[in-house]
Short mmCIF file of C-alpha atoms in Angstrom, two decimals:
data_model
loop_
_atom_site.label_atom_id
_atom_site.label_comp_id
_atom_site.label_asym_id
_atom_site.label_seq_id
_atom_site.Cartn_x
_atom_site.Cartn_y
_atom_site.Cartn_z
CA UNK A 48 13.57 -7.06 -38.62
CA UNK A 49 12.56 -8.36 -35.22
CA UNK A 50 11.67 -5.75 -32.61
CA UNK A 51 10.97 -6.30 -28.93
CA UNK A 52 8.86 -4.18 -26.60
CA UNK A 53 8.66 -4.74 -22.86
CA UNK A 54 5.55 -3.66 -21.00
CA UNK A 55 4.06 -3.90 -17.54
CA UNK A 56 3.43 -1.98 -14.32
CA UNK A 57 6.12 0.49 -13.40
CA UNK A 58 5.39 0.20 -9.69
CA UNK A 59 4.96 -2.98 -7.69
CA UNK A 60 4.39 -3.31 -3.94
CA UNK A 61 6.77 -5.36 -1.78
CA UNK A 62 5.78 -9.04 -1.44
CA UNK A 63 3.65 -8.87 -4.60
CA UNK A 64 4.36 -10.42 -8.01
CA UNK A 65 6.04 -8.47 -10.79
CA UNK A 66 4.60 -9.32 -14.21
CA UNK A 67 6.08 -8.16 -17.50
CA UNK A 68 5.39 -8.93 -21.14
CA UNK A 69 7.74 -8.84 -24.10
CA UNK A 70 5.93 -8.37 -27.39
CA UNK A 71 7.77 -9.65 -30.46
CA UNK A 72 7.10 -8.00 -33.81
CA UNK A 73 8.61 -8.44 -37.24
CA UNK A 74 9.31 -12.12 -36.84
CA UNK A 75 8.33 -15.39 -35.24
CA UNK A 76 9.02 -16.55 -31.71
CA UNK A 77 9.77 -20.04 -33.01
CA UNK A 78 13.27 -21.54 -32.90
CA UNK A 79 14.84 -18.90 -30.69
CA UNK A 80 15.77 -18.39 -27.05
CA UNK A 81 14.11 -15.51 -25.26
CA UNK A 82 15.93 -14.09 -22.28
CA UNK A 83 15.06 -11.65 -19.55
CA UNK A 84 17.87 -9.49 -18.16
CA UNK A 85 17.73 -6.76 -15.55
CA UNK A 86 19.89 -3.88 -14.36
CA UNK A 87 19.34 -2.43 -10.88
CA UNK A 88 20.18 1.25 -10.45
CA UNK A 89 23.93 1.78 -10.41
CA UNK A 90 24.65 -1.92 -10.87
CA UNK A 91 25.55 -4.31 -13.67
CA UNK A 92 23.40 -6.53 -15.83
CA UNK A 93 21.97 -9.72 -14.40
CA UNK A 94 20.62 -12.53 -16.58
CA UNK A 95 17.32 -13.76 -15.15
CA UNK A 96 16.67 -16.71 -17.43
CA UNK A 97 15.50 -17.81 -20.84
CA UNK A 98 12.79 -19.81 -22.50
CA UNK A 99 13.08 -21.64 -25.81
CA UNK A 100 10.13 -21.38 -28.15
CA UNK A 101 9.23 -25.00 -27.33
CA UNK A 102 8.81 -24.02 -23.68
CA UNK A 103 12.10 -25.28 -22.22
CA UNK A 104 13.34 -22.91 -19.53
CA UNK A 105 16.64 -22.16 -17.82
CA UNK A 106 16.76 -19.84 -14.82
CA UNK A 107 19.50 -18.11 -12.89
CA UNK A 108 19.84 -20.09 -9.63
CA UNK A 109 19.95 -16.80 -7.71
CA UNK A 110 16.33 -16.13 -8.72
CA UNK A 111 15.04 -19.58 -9.67
CA UNK A 112 12.67 -20.00 -6.73
CA UNK A 113 10.82 -16.78 -7.58
CA UNK A 114 10.89 -16.61 -11.38
CA UNK A 115 8.62 -17.98 -14.09
CA UNK A 116 9.14 -17.31 -17.80
CA UNK A 117 6.48 -18.39 -20.26
CA UNK A 118 5.79 -18.04 -23.96
CA UNK A 119 2.58 -17.53 -25.90
CA UNK A 120 3.32 -18.33 -29.52
CA UNK A 121 -0.19 -17.39 -30.64
CA UNK A 122 0.32 -13.85 -29.35
CA UNK A 123 4.08 -13.69 -30.12
CA UNK A 124 4.73 -12.77 -26.50
CA UNK A 125 7.13 -13.82 -23.76
CA UNK A 126 6.23 -13.20 -20.14
CA UNK A 127 8.18 -12.82 -16.90
CA UNK A 128 6.85 -13.22 -13.38
CA UNK A 129 8.91 -12.55 -10.26
CA UNK A 130 7.17 -13.35 -7.00
CA UNK A 131 7.67 -11.96 -3.50
CA UNK A 132 9.47 -8.88 -4.73
CA UNK A 133 11.55 -6.59 -2.54
CA UNK A 134 13.33 -3.30 -3.16
CA UNK A 135 16.25 -5.33 -4.51
CA UNK A 136 14.10 -6.22 -7.52
CA UNK A 137 13.91 -2.57 -8.56
CA UNK A 138 15.58 -2.45 -11.97
CA UNK A 139 15.31 -1.86 -15.68
CA UNK A 140 14.09 -5.12 -17.18
CA UNK A 141 15.03 -6.11 -20.72
CA UNK A 142 13.97 -8.94 -22.97
CA UNK A 143 16.31 -10.23 -25.64
CA UNK A 144 16.36 -12.78 -28.47
CA UNK A 145 19.15 -15.30 -28.92
CA UNK A 146 20.01 -18.12 -31.27
CA UNK A 147 21.86 -21.40 -30.89
CA UNK A 148 25.04 -19.85 -29.49
CA UNK A 149 23.10 -17.75 -27.00
CA UNK A 150 24.41 -14.35 -28.06
CA UNK A 151 21.59 -11.80 -27.73
CA UNK A 152 21.21 -10.19 -31.11
CA UNK A 153 18.02 -8.21 -30.48
CA UNK A 154 17.06 -6.39 -27.30
CA UNK A 155 14.12 -4.31 -26.21
CA UNK A 156 14.61 -0.81 -24.85
CA UNK A 157 13.76 -1.98 -21.36
CA UNK A 158 11.09 -1.09 -18.86
CA UNK A 159 11.69 0.35 -15.40
CA UNK A 160 10.11 -1.41 -12.44
CA UNK A 161 10.19 0.10 -8.98
CA UNK A 162 9.29 -1.92 -5.91
CA UNK A 163 7.87 0.37 -3.27
CA UNK A 164 4.86 0.66 -1.02
CA UNK B 203 29.10 -18.82 -11.84
CA UNK B 204 31.67 -17.43 -14.26
CA UNK B 205 32.76 -13.97 -13.18
CA UNK B 206 33.48 -11.36 -15.83
CA UNK B 207 35.67 -8.33 -15.29
CA UNK B 208 36.38 -5.41 -17.60
CA UNK B 209 39.02 -2.74 -17.78
CA UNK B 210 39.06 0.12 -17.73
CA UNK B 211 35.75 0.96 -16.08
CA UNK B 212 35.77 4.23 -17.98
CA UNK B 213 37.94 6.06 -20.46
CA UNK B 214 38.05 9.43 -22.12
CA UNK B 215 39.03 9.57 -25.77
CA UNK B 216 38.89 11.82 -28.79
CA UNK B 217 37.29 11.28 -32.17
CA UNK B 218 39.73 9.31 -34.29
CA UNK B 219 41.42 7.59 -31.35
CA UNK B 220 42.04 3.87 -31.25
CA UNK B 221 40.37 2.40 -28.18
CA UNK B 222 40.77 -1.01 -26.59
CA UNK B 223 38.60 -2.52 -23.86
CA UNK B 224 39.52 -5.77 -22.18
CA UNK B 225 37.30 -8.42 -20.65
CA UNK B 226 38.49 -11.32 -18.51
CA UNK B 227 36.61 -14.46 -17.49
CA UNK B 228 37.20 -16.29 -14.22
CA UNK B 229 37.60 -19.54 -16.16
CA UNK B 230 38.08 -20.55 -19.76
CA UNK B 231 35.05 -19.82 -21.93
CA UNK B 232 36.63 -20.73 -25.27
CA UNK B 233 35.28 -18.07 -27.65
CA UNK B 234 31.81 -17.81 -26.12
CA UNK B 235 32.23 -14.08 -25.55
CA UNK B 236 29.99 -11.33 -26.86
CA UNK B 237 30.29 -7.54 -26.86
CA UNK B 238 27.45 -5.03 -26.69
CA UNK B 239 27.09 -1.26 -26.93
CA UNK B 240 24.54 0.50 -24.76
CA UNK B 241 23.35 4.08 -24.93
CA UNK B 242 21.01 5.56 -22.29
CA UNK B 243 17.35 4.88 -23.00
CA UNK B 244 18.11 2.66 -25.96
CA UNK B 245 18.19 -1.06 -26.51
CA UNK B 246 21.63 -2.64 -26.08
CA UNK B 247 23.20 -3.47 -29.44
CA UNK B 248 25.19 -6.59 -30.26
CA UNK B 249 28.56 -5.68 -31.80
CA UNK B 250 30.67 -8.82 -31.71
CA UNK B 251 29.72 -12.44 -31.07
CA UNK B 252 31.86 -15.53 -30.60
CA UNK B 253 34.77 -13.30 -29.58
CA UNK B 254 35.62 -12.03 -33.06
CA UNK B 255 32.61 -12.24 -35.39
CA UNK B 256 31.21 -8.88 -36.44
CA UNK B 257 27.44 -8.68 -36.19
CA UNK B 258 25.71 -7.78 -39.43
CA UNK B 259 25.39 -4.03 -39.89
CA UNK B 260 28.07 -3.12 -37.37
CA UNK B 261 30.85 -0.89 -38.75
CA UNK B 262 34.16 -2.58 -39.46
CA UNK B 263 35.99 -0.22 -37.10
CA UNK B 264 34.79 -2.55 -34.34
CA UNK B 265 36.74 -5.75 -33.88
CA UNK B 266 37.10 -8.42 -31.23
CA UNK B 267 39.84 -10.84 -30.32
CA UNK B 268 40.80 -13.39 -27.71
CA UNK B 269 39.97 -16.83 -26.45
CA UNK B 270 40.05 -18.71 -23.20
CA UNK B 271 39.92 -16.09 -20.48
CA UNK B 272 41.17 -12.86 -22.07
CA UNK B 273 39.35 -10.83 -24.69
CA UNK B 274 39.61 -7.40 -26.29
CA UNK B 275 37.19 -5.11 -28.06
CA UNK B 276 38.94 -2.59 -30.30
CA UNK B 277 37.50 0.48 -31.96
CA UNK B 278 40.03 1.46 -34.61
CA UNK B 279 38.94 5.07 -35.07
CA UNK B 280 36.44 6.39 -32.56
CA UNK B 281 33.45 8.18 -34.08
CA UNK B 282 31.05 10.59 -32.34
CA UNK B 283 28.31 7.96 -32.27
CA UNK B 284 30.60 5.51 -30.43
CA UNK B 285 30.50 7.36 -27.12
CA UNK B 286 28.54 4.87 -25.05
CA UNK B 287 28.86 2.05 -22.56
CA UNK B 288 30.30 -1.29 -23.65
CA UNK B 289 29.89 -4.59 -21.87
CA UNK B 290 30.95 -8.15 -22.44
CA UNK B 291 28.89 -11.28 -21.80
CA UNK B 292 29.81 -14.95 -21.63
CA UNK B 293 27.47 -17.45 -23.25
CA UNK B 294 29.60 -20.49 -22.40
CA UNK B 295 27.45 -21.67 -19.53
CA UNK B 296 24.44 -20.64 -17.53
CA UNK B 297 23.90 -18.52 -15.65
CA UNK B 298 25.06 -16.18 -18.41
CA UNK B 299 27.05 -13.34 -16.87
CA UNK B 300 28.04 -9.86 -17.93
CA UNK B 301 31.03 -7.65 -17.34
CA UNK B 302 30.43 -4.49 -15.30
CA UNK B 303 30.82 -2.28 -18.35
CA UNK B 304 33.17 0.36 -19.72
CA UNK B 305 31.98 3.89 -20.35
CA UNK B 306 33.63 5.69 -23.26
CA UNK B 307 33.21 9.44 -23.10
CA UNK B 308 34.51 12.46 -24.91
CA UNK B 309 37.91 13.81 -23.89
#
């Protein structure tokens, strides 16, 4: 079965770019939507955006100006970049797989990112 | 954006209890409503999709109902492994949004 593993730096400095990778194992990236979701400490879940395997993207307007999601089908990886980060971007970041009806049937365990100097 | 609310925010229950969690959308989302279970340090787990469809491998004690703006997740007989957080999510339109969650703990 498909498994997802998020990875990346746990600490990012303010104003820098946060970069995370979601490695997909046990299945193909093709024909699915791949979302990034985050949860700041003590707060609810926030959908960041998704990418379809063809490369089509859809971002949350609240983050759209700072977010880029990309896919590397040869490596079976999905990437997230958030630019100009502040303390408000401190969160657990999850990647998740979804099908045609956009329910997220597989999630990674998440990776914690702290924005601090 | 479609706002999602849940009630209660937390509940205490005993093994064997019947538990119901409600989720409300700020506008009609048809049946584009999904329920997840989340335990600390683990990946969230899809329980119910499209309001009432049980995800493969999920025990039948979990069920979902509702359409439009009001939805319910029911656990018919709470088991020890069910103590966790539960949250709803609308997939009707982007940006996808989540409910704030309901924590189910041991009474």
